[in-house]
XYZ file of N, CA and C in Angstrom:
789
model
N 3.269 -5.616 -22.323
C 3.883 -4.299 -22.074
C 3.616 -3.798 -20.656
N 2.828 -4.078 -19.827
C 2.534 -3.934 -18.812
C 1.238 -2.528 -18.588
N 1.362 -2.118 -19.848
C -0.263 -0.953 -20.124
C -1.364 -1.809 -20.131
N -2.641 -0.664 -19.612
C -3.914 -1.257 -19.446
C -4.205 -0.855 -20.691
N -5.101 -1.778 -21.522
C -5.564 -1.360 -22.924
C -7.269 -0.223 -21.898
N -6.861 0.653 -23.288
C -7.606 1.972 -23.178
C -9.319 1.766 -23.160
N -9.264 0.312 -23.827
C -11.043 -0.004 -23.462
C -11.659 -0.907 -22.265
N -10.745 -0.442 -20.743
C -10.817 -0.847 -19.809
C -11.027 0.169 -19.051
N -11.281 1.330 -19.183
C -11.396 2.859 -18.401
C -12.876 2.850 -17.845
N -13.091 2.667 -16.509
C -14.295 2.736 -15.691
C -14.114 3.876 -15.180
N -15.455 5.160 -15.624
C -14.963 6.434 -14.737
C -16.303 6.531 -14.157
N -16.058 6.553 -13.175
C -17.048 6.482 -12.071
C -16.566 8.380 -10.743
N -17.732 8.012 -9.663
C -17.799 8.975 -8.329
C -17.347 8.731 -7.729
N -15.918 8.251 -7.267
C -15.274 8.049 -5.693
C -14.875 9.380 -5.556
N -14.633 9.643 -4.376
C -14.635 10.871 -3.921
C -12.978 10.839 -2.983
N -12.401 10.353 -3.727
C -10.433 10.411 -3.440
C -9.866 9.918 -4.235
N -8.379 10.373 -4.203
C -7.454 9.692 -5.498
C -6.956 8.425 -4.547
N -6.885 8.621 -3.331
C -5.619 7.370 -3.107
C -6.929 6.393 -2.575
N -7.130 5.867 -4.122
C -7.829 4.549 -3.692
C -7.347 3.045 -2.979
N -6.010 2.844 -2.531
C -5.596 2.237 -1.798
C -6.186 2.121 -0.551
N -6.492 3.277 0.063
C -6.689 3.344 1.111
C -8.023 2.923 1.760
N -9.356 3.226 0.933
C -9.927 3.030 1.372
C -11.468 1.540 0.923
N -10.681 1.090 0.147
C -11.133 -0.069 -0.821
C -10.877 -0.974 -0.029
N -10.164 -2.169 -1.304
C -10.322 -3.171 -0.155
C -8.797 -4.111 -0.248
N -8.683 -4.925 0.905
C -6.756 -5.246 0.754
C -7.383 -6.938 -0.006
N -5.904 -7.107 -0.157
C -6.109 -8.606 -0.738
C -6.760 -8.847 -1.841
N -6.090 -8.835 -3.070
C -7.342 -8.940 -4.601
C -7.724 -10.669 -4.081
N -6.869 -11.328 -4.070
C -7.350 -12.856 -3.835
C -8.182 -13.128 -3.023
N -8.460 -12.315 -1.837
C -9.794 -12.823 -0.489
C -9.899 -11.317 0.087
N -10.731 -10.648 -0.992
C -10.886 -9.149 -0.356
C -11.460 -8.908 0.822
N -10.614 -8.034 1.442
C -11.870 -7.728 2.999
C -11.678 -6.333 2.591
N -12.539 -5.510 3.058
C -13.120 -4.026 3.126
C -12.718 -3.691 4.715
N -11.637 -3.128 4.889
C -11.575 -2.363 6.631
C -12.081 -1.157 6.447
N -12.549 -0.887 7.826
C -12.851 0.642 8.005
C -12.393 1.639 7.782
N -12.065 2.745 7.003
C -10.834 3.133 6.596
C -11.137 4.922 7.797
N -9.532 4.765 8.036
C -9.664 5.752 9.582
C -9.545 7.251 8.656
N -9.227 7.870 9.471
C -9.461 9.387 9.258
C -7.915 10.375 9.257
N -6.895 9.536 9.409
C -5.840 10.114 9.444
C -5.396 11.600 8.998
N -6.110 11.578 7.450
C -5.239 13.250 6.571
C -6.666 13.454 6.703
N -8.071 13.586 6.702
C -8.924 14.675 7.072
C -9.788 14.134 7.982
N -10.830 14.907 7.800
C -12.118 14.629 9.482
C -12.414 13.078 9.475
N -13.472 12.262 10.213
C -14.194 11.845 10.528
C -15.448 11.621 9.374
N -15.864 12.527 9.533
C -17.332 12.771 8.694
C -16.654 12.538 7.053
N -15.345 13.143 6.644
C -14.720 13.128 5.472
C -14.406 11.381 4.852
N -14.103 10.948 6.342
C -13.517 9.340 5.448
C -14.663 8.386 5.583
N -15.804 8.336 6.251
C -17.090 7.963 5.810
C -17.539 8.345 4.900
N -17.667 9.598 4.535
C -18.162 9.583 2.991
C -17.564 9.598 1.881
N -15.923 9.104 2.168
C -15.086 8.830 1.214
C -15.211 7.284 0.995
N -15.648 6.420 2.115
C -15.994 5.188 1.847
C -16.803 4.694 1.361
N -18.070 5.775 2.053
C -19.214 5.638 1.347
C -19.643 5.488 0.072
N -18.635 6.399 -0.712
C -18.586 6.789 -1.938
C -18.227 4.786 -2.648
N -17.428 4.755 -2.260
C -16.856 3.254 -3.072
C -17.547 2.275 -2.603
N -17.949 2.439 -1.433
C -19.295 0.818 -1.206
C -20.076 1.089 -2.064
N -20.441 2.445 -2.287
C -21.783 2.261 -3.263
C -21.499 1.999 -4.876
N -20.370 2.334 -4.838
C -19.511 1.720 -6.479
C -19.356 0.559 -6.335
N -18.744 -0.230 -5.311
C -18.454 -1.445 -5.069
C -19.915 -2.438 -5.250
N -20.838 -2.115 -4.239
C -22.275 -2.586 -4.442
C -22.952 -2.722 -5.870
N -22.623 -1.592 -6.593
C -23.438 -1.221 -7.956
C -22.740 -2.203 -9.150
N -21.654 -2.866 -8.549
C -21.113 -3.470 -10.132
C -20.822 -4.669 -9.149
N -21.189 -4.948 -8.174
C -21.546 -6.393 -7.382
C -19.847 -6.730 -6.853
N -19.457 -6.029 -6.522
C -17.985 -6.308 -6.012
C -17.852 -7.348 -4.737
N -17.549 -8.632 -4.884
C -17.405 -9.680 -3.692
C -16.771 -9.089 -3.247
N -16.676 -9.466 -1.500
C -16.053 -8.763 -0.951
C -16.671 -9.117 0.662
N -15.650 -9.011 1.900
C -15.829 -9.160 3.198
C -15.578 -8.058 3.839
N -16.323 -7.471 4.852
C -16.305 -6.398 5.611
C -15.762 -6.482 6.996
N -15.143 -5.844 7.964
C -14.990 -5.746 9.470
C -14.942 -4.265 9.463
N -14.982 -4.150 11.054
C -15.325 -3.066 11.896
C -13.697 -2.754 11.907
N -12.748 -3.123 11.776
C -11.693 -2.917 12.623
C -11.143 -1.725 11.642
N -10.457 -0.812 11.847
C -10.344 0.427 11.460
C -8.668 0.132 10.408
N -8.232 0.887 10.075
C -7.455 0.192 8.669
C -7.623 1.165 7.496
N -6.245 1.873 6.860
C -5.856 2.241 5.823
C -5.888 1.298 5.073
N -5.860 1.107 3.798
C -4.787 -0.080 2.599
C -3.687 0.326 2.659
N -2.913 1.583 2.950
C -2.119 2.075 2.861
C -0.872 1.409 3.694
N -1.764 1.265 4.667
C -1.014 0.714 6.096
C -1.197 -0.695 6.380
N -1.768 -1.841 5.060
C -1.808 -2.920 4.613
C -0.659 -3.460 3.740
N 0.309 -4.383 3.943
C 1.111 -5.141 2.812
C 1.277 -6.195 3.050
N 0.517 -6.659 1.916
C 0.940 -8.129 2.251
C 1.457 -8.822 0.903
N 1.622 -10.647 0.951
C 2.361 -11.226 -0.793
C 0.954 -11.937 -0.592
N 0.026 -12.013 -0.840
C -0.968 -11.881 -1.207
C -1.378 -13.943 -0.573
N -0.516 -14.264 0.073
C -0.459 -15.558 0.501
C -0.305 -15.666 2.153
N -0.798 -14.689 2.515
C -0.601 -14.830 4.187
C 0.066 -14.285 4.917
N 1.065 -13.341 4.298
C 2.176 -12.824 5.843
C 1.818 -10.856 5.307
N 1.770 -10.590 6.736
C 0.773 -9.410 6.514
C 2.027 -8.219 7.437
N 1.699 -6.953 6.550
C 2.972 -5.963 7.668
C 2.000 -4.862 7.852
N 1.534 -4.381 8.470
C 1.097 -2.919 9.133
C 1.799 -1.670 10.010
N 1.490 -1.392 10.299
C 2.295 -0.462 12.071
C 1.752 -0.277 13.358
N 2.064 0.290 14.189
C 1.202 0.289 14.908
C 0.518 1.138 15.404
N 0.183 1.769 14.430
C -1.157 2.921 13.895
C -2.466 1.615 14.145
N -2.184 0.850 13.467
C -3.348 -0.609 13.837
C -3.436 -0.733 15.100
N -3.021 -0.905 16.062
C -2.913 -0.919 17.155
C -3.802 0.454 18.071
N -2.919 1.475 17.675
C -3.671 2.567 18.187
C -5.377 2.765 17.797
N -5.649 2.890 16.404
C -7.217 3.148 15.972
C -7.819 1.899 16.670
N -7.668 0.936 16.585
C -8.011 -0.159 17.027
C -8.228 -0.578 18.797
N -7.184 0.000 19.749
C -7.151 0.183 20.756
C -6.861 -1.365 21.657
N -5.447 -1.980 20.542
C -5.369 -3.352 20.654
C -3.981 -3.011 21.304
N -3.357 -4.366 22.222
C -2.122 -4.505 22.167
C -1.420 -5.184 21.093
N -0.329 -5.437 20.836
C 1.056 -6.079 20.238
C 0.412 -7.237 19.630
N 0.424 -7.852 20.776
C 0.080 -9.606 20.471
C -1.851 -9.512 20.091
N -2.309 -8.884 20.731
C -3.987 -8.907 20.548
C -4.459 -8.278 18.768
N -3.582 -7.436 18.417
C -3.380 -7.035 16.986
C -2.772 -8.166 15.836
N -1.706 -8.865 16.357
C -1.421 -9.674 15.424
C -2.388 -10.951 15.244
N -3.491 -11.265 16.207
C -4.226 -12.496 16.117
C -5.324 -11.410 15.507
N -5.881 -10.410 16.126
C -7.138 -9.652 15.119
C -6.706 -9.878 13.398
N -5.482 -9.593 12.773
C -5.559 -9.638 11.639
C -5.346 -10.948 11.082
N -4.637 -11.668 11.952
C -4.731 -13.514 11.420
C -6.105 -13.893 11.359
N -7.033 -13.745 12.421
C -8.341 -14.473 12.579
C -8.911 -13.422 11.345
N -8.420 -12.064 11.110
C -9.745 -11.656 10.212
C -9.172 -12.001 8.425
N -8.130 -12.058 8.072
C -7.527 -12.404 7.284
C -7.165 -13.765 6.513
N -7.538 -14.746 7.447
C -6.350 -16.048 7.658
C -5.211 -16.017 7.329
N -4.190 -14.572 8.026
C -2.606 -14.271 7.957
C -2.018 -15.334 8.366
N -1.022 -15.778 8.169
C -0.113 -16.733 8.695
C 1.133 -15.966 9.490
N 1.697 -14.791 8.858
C 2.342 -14.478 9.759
C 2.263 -13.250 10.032
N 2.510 -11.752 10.883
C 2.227 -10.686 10.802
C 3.156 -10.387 11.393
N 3.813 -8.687 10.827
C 4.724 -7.893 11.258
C 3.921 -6.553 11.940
N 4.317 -5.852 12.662
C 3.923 -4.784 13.163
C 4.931 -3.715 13.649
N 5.061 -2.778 12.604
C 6.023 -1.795 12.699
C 6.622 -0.221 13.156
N 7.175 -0.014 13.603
C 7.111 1.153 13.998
C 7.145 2.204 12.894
N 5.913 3.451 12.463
C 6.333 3.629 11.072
C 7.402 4.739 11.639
N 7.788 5.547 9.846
C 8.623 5.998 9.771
C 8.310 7.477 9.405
N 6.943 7.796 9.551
C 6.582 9.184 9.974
C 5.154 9.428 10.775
N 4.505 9.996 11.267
C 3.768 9.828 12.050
C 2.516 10.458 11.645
N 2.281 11.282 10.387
C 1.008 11.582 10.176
C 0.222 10.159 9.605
N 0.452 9.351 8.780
C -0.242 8.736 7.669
C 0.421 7.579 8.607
N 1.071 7.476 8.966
C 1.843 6.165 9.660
C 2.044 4.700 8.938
N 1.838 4.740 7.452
C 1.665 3.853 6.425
C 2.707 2.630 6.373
N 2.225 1.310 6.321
C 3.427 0.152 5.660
C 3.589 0.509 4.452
N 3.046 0.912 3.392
C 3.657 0.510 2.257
C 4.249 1.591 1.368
N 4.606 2.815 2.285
C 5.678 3.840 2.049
C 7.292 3.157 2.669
N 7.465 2.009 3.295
C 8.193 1.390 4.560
C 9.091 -0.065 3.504
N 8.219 -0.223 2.846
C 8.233 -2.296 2.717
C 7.330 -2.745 1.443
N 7.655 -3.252 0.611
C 7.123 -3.969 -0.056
C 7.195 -5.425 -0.639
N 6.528 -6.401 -0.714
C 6.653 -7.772 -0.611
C 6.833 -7.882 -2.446
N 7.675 -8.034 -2.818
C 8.152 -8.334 -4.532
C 7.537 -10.052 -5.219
N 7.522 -10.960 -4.006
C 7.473 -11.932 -4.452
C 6.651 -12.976 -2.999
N 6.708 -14.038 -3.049
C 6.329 -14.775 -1.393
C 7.402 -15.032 -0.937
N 8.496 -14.898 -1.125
C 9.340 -14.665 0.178
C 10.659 -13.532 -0.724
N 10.852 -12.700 -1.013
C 11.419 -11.361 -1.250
C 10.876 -10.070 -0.584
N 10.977 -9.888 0.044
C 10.367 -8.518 0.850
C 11.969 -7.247 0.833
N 11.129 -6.595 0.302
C 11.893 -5.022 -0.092
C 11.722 -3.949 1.322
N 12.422 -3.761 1.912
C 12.574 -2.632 3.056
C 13.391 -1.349 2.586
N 12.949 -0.109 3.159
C 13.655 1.421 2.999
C 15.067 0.890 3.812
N 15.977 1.547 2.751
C 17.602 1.184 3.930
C 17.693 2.346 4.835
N 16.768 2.494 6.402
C 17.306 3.266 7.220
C 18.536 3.065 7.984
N 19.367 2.674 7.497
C 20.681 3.349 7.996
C 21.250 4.513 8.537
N 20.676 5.561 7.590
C 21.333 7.001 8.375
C 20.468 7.244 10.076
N 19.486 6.442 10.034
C 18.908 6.153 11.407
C 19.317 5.184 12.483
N 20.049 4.321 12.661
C 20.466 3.100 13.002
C 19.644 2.700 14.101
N 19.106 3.303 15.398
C 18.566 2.682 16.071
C 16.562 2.358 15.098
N 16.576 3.112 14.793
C 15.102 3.189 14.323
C 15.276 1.795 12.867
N 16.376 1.729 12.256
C 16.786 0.673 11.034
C 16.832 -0.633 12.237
N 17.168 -1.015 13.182
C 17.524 -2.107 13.900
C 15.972 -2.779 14.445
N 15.212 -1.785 15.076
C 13.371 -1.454 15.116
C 13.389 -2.371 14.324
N 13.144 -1.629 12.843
C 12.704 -2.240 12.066
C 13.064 -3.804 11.500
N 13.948 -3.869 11.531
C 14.809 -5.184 10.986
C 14.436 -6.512 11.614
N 14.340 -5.491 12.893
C 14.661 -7.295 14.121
C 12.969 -7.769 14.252
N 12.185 -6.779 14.212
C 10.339 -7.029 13.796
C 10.470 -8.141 12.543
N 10.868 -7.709 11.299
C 10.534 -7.951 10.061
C 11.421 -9.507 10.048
N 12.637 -9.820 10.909
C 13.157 -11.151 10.680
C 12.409 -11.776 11.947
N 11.879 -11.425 12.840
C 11.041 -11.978 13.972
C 10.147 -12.794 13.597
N 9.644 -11.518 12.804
C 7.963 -12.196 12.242
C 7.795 -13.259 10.797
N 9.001 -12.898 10.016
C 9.265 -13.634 9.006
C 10.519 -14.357 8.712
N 10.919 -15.424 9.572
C 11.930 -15.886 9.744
C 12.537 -16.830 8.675
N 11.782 -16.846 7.393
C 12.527 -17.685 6.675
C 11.879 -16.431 5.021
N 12.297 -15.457 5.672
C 11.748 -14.425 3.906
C 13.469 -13.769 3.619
N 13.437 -13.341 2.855
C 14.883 -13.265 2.021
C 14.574 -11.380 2.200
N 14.870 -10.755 3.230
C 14.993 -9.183 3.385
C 16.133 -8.310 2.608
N 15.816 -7.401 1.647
C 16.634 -6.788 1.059
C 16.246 -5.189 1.264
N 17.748 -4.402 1.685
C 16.854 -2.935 1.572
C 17.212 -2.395 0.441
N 16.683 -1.076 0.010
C 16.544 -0.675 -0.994
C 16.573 0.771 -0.307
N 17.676 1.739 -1.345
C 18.207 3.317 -0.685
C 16.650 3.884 -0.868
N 16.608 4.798 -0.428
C 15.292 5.777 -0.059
C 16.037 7.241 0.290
N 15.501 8.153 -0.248
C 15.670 9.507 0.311
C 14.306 10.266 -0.048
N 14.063 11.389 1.041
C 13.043 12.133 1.283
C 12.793 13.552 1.298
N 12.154 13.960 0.535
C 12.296 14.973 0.092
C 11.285 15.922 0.436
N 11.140 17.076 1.098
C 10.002 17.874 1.782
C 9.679 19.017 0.565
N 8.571 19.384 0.888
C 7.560 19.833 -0.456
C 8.359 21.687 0.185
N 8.495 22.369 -1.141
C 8.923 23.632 -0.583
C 7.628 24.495 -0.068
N 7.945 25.566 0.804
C 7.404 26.309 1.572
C 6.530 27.260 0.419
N 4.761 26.785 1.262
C 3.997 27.628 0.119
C 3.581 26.626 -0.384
N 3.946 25.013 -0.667
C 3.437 24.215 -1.609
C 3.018 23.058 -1.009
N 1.706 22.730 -1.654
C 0.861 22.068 -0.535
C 1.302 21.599 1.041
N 1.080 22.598 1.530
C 1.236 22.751 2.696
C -0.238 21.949 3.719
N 0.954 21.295 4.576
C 0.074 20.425 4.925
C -0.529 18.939 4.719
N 0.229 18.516 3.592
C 0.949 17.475 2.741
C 2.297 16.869 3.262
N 2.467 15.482 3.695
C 3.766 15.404 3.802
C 4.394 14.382 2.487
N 5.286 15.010 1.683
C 5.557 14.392 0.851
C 5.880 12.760 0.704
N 5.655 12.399 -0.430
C 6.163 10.966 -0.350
C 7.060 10.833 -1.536
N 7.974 11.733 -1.886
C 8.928 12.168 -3.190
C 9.839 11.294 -2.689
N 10.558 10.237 -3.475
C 11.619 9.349 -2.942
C 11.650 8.042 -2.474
N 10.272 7.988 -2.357
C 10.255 6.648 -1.440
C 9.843 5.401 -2.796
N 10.575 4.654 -3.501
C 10.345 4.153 -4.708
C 10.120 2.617 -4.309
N 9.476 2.762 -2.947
C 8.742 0.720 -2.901
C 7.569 1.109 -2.033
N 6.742 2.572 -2.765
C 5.206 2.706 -3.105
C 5.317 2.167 -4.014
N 5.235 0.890 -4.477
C 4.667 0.730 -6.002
C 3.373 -0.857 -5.665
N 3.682 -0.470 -7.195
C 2.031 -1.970 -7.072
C 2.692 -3.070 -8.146
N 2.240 -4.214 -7.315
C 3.481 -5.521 -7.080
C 1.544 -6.148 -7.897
N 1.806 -6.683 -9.181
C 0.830 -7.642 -9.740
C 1.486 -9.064 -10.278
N 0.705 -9.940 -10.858
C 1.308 -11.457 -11.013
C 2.678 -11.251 -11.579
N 2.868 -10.448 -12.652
C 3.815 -10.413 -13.717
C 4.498 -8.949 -13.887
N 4.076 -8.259 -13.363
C 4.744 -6.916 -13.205
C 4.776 -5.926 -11.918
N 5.844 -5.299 -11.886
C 5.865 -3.813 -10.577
C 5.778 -3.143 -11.376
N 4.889 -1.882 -10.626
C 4.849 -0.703 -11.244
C 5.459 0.364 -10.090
N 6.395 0.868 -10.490
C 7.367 0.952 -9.286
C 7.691 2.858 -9.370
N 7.332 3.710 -8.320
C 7.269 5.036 -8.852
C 8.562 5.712 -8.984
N 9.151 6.528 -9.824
C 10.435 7.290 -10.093
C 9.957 8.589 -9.466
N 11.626 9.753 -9.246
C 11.037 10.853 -8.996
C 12.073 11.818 -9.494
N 12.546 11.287 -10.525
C 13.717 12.217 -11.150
C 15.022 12.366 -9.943
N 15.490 11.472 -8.817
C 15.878 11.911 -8.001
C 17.596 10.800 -7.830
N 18.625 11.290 -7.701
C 19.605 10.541 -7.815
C 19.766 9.068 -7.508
N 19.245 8.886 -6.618
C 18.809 7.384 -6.123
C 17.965 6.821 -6.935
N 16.873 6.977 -7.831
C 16.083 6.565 -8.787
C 16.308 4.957 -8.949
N 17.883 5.391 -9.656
C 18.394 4.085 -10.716
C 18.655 2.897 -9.746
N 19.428 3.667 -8.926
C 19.900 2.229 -7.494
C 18.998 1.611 -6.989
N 17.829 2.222 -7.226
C 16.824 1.474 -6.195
C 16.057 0.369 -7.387
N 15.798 1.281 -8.475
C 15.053 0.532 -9.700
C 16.489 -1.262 -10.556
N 17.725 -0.787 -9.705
C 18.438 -1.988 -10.285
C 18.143 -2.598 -9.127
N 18.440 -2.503 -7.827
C 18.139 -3.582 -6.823
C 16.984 -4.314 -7.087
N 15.506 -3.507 -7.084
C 14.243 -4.088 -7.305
C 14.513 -4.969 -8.694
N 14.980 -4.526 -9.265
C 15.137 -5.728 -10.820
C 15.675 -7.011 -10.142
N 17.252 -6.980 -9.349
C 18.053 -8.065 -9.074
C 16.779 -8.826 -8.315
N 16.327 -8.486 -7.602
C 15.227 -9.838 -7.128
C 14.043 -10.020 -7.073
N 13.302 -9.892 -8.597
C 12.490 -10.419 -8.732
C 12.617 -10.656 -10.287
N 11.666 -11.764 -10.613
C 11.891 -11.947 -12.116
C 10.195 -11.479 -12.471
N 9.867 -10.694 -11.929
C 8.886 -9.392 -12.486
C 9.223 -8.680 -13.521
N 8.566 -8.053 -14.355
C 8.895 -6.780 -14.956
C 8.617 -5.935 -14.481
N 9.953 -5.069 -14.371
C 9.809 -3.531 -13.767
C 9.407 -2.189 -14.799
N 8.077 -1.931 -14.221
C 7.790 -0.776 -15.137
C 7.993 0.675 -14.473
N 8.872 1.503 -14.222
C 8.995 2.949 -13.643
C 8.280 3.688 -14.260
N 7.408 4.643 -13.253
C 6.690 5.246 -13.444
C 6.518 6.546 -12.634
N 7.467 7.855 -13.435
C 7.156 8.931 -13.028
C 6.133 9.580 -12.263
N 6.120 9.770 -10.929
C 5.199 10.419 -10.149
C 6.014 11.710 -9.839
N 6.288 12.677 -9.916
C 6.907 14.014 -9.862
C 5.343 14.609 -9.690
N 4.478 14.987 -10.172
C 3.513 15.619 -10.287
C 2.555 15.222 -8.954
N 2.587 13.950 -8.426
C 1.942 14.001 -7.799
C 1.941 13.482 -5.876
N 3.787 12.922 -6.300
C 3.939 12.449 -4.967
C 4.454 14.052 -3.758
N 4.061 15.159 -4.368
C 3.860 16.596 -2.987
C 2.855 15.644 -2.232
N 1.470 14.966 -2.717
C 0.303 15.475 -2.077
C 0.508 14.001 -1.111
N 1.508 13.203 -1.136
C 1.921 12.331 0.075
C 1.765 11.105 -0.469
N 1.343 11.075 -1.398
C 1.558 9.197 -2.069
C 1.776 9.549 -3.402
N 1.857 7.548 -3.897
C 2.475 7.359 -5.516
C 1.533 6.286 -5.986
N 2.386 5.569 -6.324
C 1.897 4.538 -7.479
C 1.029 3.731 -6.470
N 1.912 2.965 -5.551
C 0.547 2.163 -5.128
C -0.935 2.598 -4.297
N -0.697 3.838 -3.598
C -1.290 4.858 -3.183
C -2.451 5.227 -3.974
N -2.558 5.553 -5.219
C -3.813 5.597 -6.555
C -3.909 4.250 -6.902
N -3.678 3.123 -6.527
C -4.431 1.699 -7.172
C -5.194 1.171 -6.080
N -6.067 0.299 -6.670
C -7.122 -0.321 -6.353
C -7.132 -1.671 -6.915
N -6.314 -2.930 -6.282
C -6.243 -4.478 -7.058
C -7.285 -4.952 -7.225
N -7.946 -5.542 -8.092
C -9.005 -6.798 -8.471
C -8.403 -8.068 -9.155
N -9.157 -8.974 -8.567
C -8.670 -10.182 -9.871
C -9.828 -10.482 -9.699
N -10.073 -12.226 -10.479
C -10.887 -13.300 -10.608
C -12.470 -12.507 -11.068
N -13.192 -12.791 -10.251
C -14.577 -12.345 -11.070
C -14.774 -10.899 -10.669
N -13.971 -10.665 -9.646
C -14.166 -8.821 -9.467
C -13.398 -8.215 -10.529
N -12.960 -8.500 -11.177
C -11.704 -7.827 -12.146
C -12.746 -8.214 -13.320
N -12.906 -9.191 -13.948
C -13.930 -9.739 -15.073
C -15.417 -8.755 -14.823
N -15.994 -8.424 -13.879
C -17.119 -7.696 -13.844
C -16.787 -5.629 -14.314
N -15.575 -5.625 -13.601
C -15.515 -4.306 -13.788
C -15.095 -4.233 -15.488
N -14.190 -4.880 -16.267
C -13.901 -4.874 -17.288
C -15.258 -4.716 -18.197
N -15.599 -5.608 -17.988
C -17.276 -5.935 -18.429
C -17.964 -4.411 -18.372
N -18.042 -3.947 -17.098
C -18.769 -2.680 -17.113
C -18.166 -2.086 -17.731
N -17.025 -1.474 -17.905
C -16.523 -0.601 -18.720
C -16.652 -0.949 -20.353
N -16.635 -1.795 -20.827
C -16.664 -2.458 -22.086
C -18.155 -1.983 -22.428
N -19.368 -2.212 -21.705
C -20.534 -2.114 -21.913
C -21.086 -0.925 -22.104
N -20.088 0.407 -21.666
C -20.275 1.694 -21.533
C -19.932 2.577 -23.331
């Protein structure tokens, strides 16, 4: 069915919802990046990290560390080597073009890397942008009503991945009304936030006319199961579905189960 059975619930102290961000990328060869400070202080996303190393540590979470600064947010990859960011990486980092795409090959073993211009500038995120459905299906926002900024994007993404099968998928965006979390930039609309696992997407809805078009395209290419999943409630505060997950497999996934089972 694609539900987590209910005797898998680990409730623990992290100290944020969008655990994407500051965990760790890659369930298959986790690395832990530094996670930057984008939506609050400095002092705030250290001890938002802090918070999950010491969860991570306490239930023995394998796992590789670097210095290099890094959302998950602003991480996508098909979990086999070809990696998309923006160049928000670039900036925290204080890398060029080409000096960024070998930092994340050598720290990763990426095979290929995209680097994108994002498509809003607070959170500057890949995976509000793009999502990889399969190892070579990659899902892009159809900026069209943008054309020079859609061409940006396009001619990066067939540059860097010259033999992946690019499909876009409609997107519309929707701003939080005046008075409501303010200071938030919404992520209402954007339906390839979702979280891409062996056998299923969990792919976010938003009650919004485009919904269906985007949820039949994502069906036509992949032989995943698509599970939609209402975020109305929570994509004001700037993310969705993949935005609140946190991937594990192999013995990191078997340990946390374990803990929770034992509780």
């Amino acid at each position: 069915t694609g539900k987590v059975p209910e005797d898998i619930l680990l409730v623990d102290d992290v100290r944020d919802i969008w655990m994407r961000d500051f965990t760790t990328v890659n369930p298959m060869q986790p690395v832990q990046f530094t996670y930057t400070w984008a939506s609050m202080t400095q002092k705030q996303s250290k001890e938002v990290q802090k918070s999950f190393s010491q969860f991570a540590d306490r239930y023995q979470i394998h796992r590789a560390k670097t210095d290099l600064m890094l959302d998950g947010g602003n991480f996508v990859d098909d979990y086999a080597g070809r990696v998309i960011t923006t160049t928000r990486f670039m900036q925290d980092n204080e890398l060029s073009y080409s000096e960024a795409k070998q930092k994340l090959k050598n720290t990763l073993g990426a095979r290929e890397v995209a680097i994108l211009e994002p498509d809003e500038e607070v959170l500057a995120h890949s995976d509000g942008m793009v999502s990889w459905v399969d190892q070579n299906t990659l899902l892009v926002n159809d900026y069209s009503k943008i054309p020079s900024f859609r061409t940006t994007v396009m001619d990066e993404l067939k540059a860097s991945f010259p033999t992946a099968k690019i499909v876009e998928v409609p997107v519309e965006y929707k701003t939080n009304p005046k008075g409501e979390w303010d200071g938030f930039e919404s992520a209402c609309g954007v339906n390839l936030n979702a979280t891409v696992t062996h056998n299923n997407i969990y792919v976010p809805t938003f009650n919004m006319a485009h919904d269906q078009q985007a949820l039949m395209i994502i069906k036509q290419n992949t032989f995943k199961k698509i599970i939609p999943i209402n975020t109305e409630s929570v994509c004001p505060m700037g993310g969705s579905v993949r935005c609140l997950t946190w991937q594990v497999t192999g013995d990191n996934a078997v340990k946390l189960i374990q803990a929770a089972r034992d509780r």
